Coordinates of C-alpha atoms and ligand atoms in Angstrom, one line a residue:
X370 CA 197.6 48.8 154.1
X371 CA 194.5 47.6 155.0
X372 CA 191.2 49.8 154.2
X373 CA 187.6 50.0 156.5
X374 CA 185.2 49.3 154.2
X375 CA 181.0 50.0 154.3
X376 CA 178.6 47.7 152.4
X377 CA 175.6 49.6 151.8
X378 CA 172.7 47.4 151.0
X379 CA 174.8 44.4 152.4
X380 CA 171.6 42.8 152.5
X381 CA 170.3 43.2 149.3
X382 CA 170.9 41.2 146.1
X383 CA 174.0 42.7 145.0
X384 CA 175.6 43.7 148.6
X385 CA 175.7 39.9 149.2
X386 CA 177.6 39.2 146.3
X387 CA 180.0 41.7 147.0
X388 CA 180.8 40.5 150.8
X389 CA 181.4 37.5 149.2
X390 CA 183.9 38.6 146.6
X391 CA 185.7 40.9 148.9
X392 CA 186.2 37.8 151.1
X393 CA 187.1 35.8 148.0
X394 CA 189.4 37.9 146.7
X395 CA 191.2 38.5 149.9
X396 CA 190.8 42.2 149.5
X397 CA 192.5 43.9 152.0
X398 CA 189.9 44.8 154.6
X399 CA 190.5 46.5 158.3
X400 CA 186.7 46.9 159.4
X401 CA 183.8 45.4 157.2
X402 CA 180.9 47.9 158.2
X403 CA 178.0 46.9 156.3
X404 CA 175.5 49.1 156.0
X405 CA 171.4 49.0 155.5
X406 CA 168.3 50.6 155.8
X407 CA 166.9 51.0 159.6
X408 CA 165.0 47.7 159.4
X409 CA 168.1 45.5 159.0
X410 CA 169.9 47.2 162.4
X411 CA 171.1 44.8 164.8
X412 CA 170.6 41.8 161.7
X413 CA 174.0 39.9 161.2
X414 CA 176.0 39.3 157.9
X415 CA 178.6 36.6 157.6
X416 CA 182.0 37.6 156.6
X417 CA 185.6 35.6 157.4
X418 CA 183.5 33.4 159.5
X419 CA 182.5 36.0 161.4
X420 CA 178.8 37.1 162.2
X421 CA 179.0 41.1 161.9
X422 CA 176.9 43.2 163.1
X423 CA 174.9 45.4 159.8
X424 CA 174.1 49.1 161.3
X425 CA 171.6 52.4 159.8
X426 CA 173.2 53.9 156.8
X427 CA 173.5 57.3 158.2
X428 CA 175.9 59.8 157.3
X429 CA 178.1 59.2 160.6
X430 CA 178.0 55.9 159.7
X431 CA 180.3 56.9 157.1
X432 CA 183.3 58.1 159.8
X433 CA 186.8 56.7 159.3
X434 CA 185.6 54.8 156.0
X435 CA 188.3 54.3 153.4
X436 CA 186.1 52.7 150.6
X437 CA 182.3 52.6 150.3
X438 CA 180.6 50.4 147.9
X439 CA 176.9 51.1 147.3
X440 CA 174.0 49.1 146.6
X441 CA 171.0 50.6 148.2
X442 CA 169.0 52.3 144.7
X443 CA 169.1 55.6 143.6
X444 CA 168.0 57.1 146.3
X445 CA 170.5 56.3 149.1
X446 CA 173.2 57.0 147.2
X447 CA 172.2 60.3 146.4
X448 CA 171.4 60.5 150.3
X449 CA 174.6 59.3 151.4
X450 CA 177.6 59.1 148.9
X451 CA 178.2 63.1 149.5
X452 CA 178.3 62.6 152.9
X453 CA 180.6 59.4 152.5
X454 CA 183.0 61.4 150.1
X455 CA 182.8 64.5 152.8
X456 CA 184.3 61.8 155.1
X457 CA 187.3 60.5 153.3
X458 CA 185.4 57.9 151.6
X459 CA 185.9 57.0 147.7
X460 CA 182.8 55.7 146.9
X461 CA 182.0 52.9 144.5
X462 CA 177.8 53.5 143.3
X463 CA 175.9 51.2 141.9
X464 CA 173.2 53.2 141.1
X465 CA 172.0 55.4 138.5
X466 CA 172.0 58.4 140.9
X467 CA 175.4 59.9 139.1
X468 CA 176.4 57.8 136.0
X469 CA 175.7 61.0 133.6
X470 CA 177.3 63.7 135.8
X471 CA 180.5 64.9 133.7
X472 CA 182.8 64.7 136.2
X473 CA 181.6 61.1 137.9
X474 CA 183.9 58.4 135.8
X475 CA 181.6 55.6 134.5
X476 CA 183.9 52.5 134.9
X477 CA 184.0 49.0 133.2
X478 CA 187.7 47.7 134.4
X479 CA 188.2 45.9 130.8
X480 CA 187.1 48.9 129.0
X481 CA 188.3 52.5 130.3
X482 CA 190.1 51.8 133.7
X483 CA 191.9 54.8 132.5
X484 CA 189.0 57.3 133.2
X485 CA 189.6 56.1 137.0
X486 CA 192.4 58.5 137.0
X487 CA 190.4 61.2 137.4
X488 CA 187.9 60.6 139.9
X489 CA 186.9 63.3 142.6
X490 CA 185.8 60.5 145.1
X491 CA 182.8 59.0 143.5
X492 CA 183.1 56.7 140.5
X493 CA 179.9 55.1 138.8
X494 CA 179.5 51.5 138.2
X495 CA 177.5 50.8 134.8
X496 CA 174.0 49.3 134.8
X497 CA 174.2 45.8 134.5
X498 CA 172.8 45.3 130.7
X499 CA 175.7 47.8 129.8
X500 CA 178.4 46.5 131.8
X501 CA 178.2 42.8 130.1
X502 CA 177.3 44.0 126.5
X503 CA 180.1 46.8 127.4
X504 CA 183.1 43.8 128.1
X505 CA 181.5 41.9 124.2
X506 CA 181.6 44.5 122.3
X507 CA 184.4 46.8 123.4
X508 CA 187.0 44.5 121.6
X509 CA 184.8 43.9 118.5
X510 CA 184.6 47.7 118.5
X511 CA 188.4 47.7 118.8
X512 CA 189.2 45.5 116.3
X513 CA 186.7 46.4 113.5
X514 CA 185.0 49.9 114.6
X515 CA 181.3 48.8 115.4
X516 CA 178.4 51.8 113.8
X517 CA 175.3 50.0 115.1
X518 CA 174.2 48.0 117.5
X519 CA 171.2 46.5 117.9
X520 CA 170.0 44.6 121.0
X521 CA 167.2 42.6 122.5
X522 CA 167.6 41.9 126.3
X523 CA 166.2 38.7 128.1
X524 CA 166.7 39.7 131.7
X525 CA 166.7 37.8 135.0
X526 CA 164.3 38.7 138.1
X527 CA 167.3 39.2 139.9
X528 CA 168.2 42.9 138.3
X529 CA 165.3 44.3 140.2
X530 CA 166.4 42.8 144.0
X531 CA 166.5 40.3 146.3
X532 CA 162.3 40.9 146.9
X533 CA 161.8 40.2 143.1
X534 CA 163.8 36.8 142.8
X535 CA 161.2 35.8 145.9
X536 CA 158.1 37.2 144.0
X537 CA 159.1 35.0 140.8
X538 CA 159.8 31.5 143.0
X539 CA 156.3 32.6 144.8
X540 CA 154.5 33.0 142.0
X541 CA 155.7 30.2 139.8
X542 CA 154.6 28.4 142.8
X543 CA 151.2 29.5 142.8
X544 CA 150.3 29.0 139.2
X545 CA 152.2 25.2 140.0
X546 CA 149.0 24.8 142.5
X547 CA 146.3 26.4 140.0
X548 CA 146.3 29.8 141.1
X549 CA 146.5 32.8 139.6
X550 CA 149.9 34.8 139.6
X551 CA 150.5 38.3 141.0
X552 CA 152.8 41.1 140.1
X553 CA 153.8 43.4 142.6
X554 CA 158.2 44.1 142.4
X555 CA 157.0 43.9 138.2
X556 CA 154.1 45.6 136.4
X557 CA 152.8 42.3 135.4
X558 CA 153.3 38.8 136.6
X559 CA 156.7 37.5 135.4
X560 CA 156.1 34.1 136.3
X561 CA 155.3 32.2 132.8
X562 CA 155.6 35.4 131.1
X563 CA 157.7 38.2 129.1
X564 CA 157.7 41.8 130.1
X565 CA 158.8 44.2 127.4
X566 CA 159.3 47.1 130.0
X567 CA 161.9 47.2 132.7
X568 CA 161.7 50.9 134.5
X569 CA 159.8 54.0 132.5
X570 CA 158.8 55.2 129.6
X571 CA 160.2 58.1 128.2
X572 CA 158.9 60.5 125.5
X573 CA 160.8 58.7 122.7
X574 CA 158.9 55.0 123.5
X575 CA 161.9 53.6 124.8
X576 CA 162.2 52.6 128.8
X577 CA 165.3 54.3 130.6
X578 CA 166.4 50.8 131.3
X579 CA 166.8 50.6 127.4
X580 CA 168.0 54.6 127.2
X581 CA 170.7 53.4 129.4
X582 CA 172.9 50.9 127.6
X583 CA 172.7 54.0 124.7
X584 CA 173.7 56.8 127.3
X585 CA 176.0 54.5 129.4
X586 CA 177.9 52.5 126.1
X587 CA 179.2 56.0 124.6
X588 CA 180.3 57.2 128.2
X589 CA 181.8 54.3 128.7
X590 CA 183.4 53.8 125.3
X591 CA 184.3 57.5 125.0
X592 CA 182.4 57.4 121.4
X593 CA 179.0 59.3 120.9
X594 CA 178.8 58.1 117.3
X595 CA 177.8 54.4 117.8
X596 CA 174.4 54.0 116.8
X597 CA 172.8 52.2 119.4
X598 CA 168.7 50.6 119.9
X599 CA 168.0 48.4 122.0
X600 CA 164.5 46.4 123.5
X601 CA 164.8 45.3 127.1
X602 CA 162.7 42.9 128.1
X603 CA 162.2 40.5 131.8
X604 CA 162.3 37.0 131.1
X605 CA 161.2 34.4 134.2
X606 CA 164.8 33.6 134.7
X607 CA 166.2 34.4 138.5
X608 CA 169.6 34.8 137.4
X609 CA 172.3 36.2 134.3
X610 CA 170.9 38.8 131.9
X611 CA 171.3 37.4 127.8
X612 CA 171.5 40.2 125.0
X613 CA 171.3 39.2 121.6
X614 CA 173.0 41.7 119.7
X615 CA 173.4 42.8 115.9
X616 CA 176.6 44.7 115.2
X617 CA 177.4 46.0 111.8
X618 CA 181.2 47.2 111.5
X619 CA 183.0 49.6 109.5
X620 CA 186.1 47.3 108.7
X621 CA 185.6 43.9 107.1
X622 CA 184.3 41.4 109.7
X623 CA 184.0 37.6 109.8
X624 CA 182.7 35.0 112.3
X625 CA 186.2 33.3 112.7
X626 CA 187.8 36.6 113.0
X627 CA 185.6 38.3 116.0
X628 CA 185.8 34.6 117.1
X629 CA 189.9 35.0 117.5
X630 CA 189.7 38.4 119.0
X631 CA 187.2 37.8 121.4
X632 CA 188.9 34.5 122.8
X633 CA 191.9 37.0 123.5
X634 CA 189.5 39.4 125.3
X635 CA 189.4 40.2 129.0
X636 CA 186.2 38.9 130.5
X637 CA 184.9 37.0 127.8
X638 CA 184.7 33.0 128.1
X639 CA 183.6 31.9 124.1
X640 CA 181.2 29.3 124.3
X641 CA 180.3 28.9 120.8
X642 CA 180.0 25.1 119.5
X643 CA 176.6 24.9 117.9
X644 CA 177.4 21.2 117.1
X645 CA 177.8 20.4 120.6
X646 CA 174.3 22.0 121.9
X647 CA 177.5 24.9 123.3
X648 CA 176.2 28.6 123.5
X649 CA 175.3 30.8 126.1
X650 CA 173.2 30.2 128.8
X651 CA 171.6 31.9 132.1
X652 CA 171.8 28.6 133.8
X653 CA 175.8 27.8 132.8
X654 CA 177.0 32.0 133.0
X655 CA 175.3 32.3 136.3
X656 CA 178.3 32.4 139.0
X657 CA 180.8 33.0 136.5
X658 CA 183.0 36.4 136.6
X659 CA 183.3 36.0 133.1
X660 CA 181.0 36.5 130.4
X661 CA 179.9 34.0 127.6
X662 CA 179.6 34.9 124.6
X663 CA 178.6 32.3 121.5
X664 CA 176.0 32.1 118.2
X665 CA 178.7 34.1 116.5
X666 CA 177.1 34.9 112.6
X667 CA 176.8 36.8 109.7
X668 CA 173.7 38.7 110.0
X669 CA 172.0 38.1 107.1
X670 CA 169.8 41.7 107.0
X671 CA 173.2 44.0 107.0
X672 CA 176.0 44.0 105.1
X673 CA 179.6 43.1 107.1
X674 CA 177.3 43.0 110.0
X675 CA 177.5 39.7 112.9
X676 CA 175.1 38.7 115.2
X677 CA 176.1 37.0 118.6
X678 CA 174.5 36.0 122.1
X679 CA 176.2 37.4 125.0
X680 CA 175.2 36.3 128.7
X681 CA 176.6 37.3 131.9
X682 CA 175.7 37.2 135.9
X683 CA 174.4 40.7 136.4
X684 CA 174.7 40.4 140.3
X685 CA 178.6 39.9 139.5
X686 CA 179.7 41.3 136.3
X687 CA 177.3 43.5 135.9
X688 CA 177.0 44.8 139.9
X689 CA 179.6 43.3 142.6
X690 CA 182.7 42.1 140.4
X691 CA 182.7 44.8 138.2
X692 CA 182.4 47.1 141.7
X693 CA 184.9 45.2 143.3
X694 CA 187.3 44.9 140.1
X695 CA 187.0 48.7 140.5
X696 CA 188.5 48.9 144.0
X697 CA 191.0 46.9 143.2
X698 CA 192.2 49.0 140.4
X699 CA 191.5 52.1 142.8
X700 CA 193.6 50.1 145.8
X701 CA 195.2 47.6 144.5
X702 CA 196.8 49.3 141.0
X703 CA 196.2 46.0 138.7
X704 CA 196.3 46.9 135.4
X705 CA 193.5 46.0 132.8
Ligands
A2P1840 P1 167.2 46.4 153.8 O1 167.4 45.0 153.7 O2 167.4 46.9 155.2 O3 165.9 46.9 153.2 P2 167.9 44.6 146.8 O4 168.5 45.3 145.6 O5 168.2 43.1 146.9 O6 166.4 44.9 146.9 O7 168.5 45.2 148.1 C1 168.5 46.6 148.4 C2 169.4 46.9 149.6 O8 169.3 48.3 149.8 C3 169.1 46.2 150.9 O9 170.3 45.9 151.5 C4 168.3 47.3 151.6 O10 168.4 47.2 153.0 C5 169.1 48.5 151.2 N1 168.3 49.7 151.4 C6 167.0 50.0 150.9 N2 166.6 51.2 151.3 C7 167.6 51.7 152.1 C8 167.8 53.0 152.8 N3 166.9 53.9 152.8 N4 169.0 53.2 153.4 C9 169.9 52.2 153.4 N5 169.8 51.0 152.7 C10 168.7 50.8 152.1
11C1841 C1 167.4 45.4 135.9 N1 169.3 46.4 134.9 O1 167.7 44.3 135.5 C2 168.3 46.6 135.9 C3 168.8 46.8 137.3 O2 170.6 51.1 136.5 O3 171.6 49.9 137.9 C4 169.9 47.8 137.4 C5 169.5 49.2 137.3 C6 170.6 50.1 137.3 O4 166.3 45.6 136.5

């Protein structure tokens, strides 16, 4: 059967990538409504070679919609996804808007497809940080019971929109012709700089960006008692979020070993050849469904503890495949 599907924020960042990957993966749509704020009305998205038409995300908007992916921030979906479940809709949210409600299932397709079971219409799509360390360490966890995790982010522009990949080119540009760089999508200027804060602060000196791959790992992995820090910071990179991440394991662990289980596991491309100039990259994960993951070590401050380097494409992984990968489990029953 074929399903009417809405896009909402099919012209942002992430709401490309996933007309593309519906299109791609010849997922089976009737009508492709995509959906926007009221300034992108009447504007024109390509999809099957077809120009359609992008309309007001409005509740009635929602009518005689089978599946509904959203992209649109926190605050349309909490707007809109009730009204789109009201309507027959299962909704697909990429926001933050319901990841920690109880009865929302928090979904990474490699990981816990089984939670999708229950879903009362609206199943949460991790943030992106969690989503790509989430398909890494899952089998590590699996195979040798990880007790903390440590990581340091280096995150692309692109996580924060399609406006702050443009700030970053413009800006890089200006301080290219002797000006001075602005930041207005980041708190600083990005553009020949780091940025150890993505979103706020809370009272514990963390940012909820890094609060989130804490909360979102133990939904997602069903396990509260993985000790979890992490520092997440914006590098000037436009594309593919890196982690590098310290695990230290409660069974024995070697290199070669997590090596073997994680060129087995769902997801993950190893690019580990050190000899070879071969690790993991922004510029060689970007486009890739898969993440890479390489620099594969004992850590030398823990005992039976490894380091690694994971990096993925946040806009597909960690947004629009993983979304998509989630309606097809929904739709499509493909097993993980
Ligand atoms: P628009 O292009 O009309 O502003 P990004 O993450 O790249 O910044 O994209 C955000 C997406 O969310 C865009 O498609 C944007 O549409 C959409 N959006 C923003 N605000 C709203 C809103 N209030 N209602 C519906 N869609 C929205
Ligand atoms: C970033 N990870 O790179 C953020 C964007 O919770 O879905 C995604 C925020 C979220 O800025």
């Amino acid at each position: 059967r074929r399903l009417n599907v809405a896009v909402v924020g099919a012209t942002g960042a992430v709401g490309r990538e996933i007309l593309r990957l519906l299109e791609e993966r010849d997922f089976p749509v009737g009508e492709l409504r995509p959906l926007a704020s009221a300034r992108s009305a009447g504007k024109t998205v390509a999809f099957r070679g077809r120009a359609v038409t992008v309309r007001e995300a409005t509740p009635e908007a929602f009518d005689g919609i089978d599946l509904a992916l959203f992209s649109a921030g926190g605050s349309t979906s909490k707007a809109l996804a009730p009204e789109a479940v009201r309507r027959g809709a299962v909704v697909i949210d990429n926001s933050s808007a319901f990841r920690y409600e109880p009865d929302v299932p928090l979904v990474v397709p490699e990981v816990n497809a089984h939670a999708l079971a229950r879903h009362k219409g609206l199943i949460a799509n991790p943030n992106c940080t969690t989503a790509i360390l989430a398909v890494a360490l899952w089998p590590l966890h699996q195979a040798f019971r990880a007790k903390r995790v440590i990581v340091s982010t280096y995150q692309a522009a692109s996580g924060a929109g399609a406006a702050a990949m443009e700030e970053l080119l413009r800006e890089t540009g200006r301080v290219l012709h002797g000006e001075e760089a602005r930041g207005e999508v980041f708190p600083h200027p990005l553009a020949f700089n780091v940025i150890p804060q993505i979103d706020a602060f809370q009272d514990n000196g963390y940012t909820r960006e890094e609060m989130k791959v804490v909360w979102e790992t133990h939904k997602i992995f069903g396990d509260d008692s993985i000790r979890i820090s992490c520092t997440a910071v914006r590098v000037p990179t436009l594309r593919a979020h890196a982690e590098a991440v310290t695990v230290e394991f409660a069974r024995p662990v070697t290199p070669e070993a997590a090596r073997a289980v994680l060129a087995e596991a769902p997801g993950v491309e190893v690019v580990d050849d050190p000899a070879e100039r071969r690790y993991p990259m922004p510029l060689t994960a970007s486009g890739k469904g898969n993440v890479e993951v390489g620099r594969i070590r004992r850590n030398l401050a823990f005992d039976n503890a490894l380091d690694f380097f994971v990096v993925g494409d946040q806009l597909l992984k960690g947004a629009a495949l993983n979304a998509v990968q989630i309606a097809e489990h929904l739709f499509l029953r493909i097993d993980a």
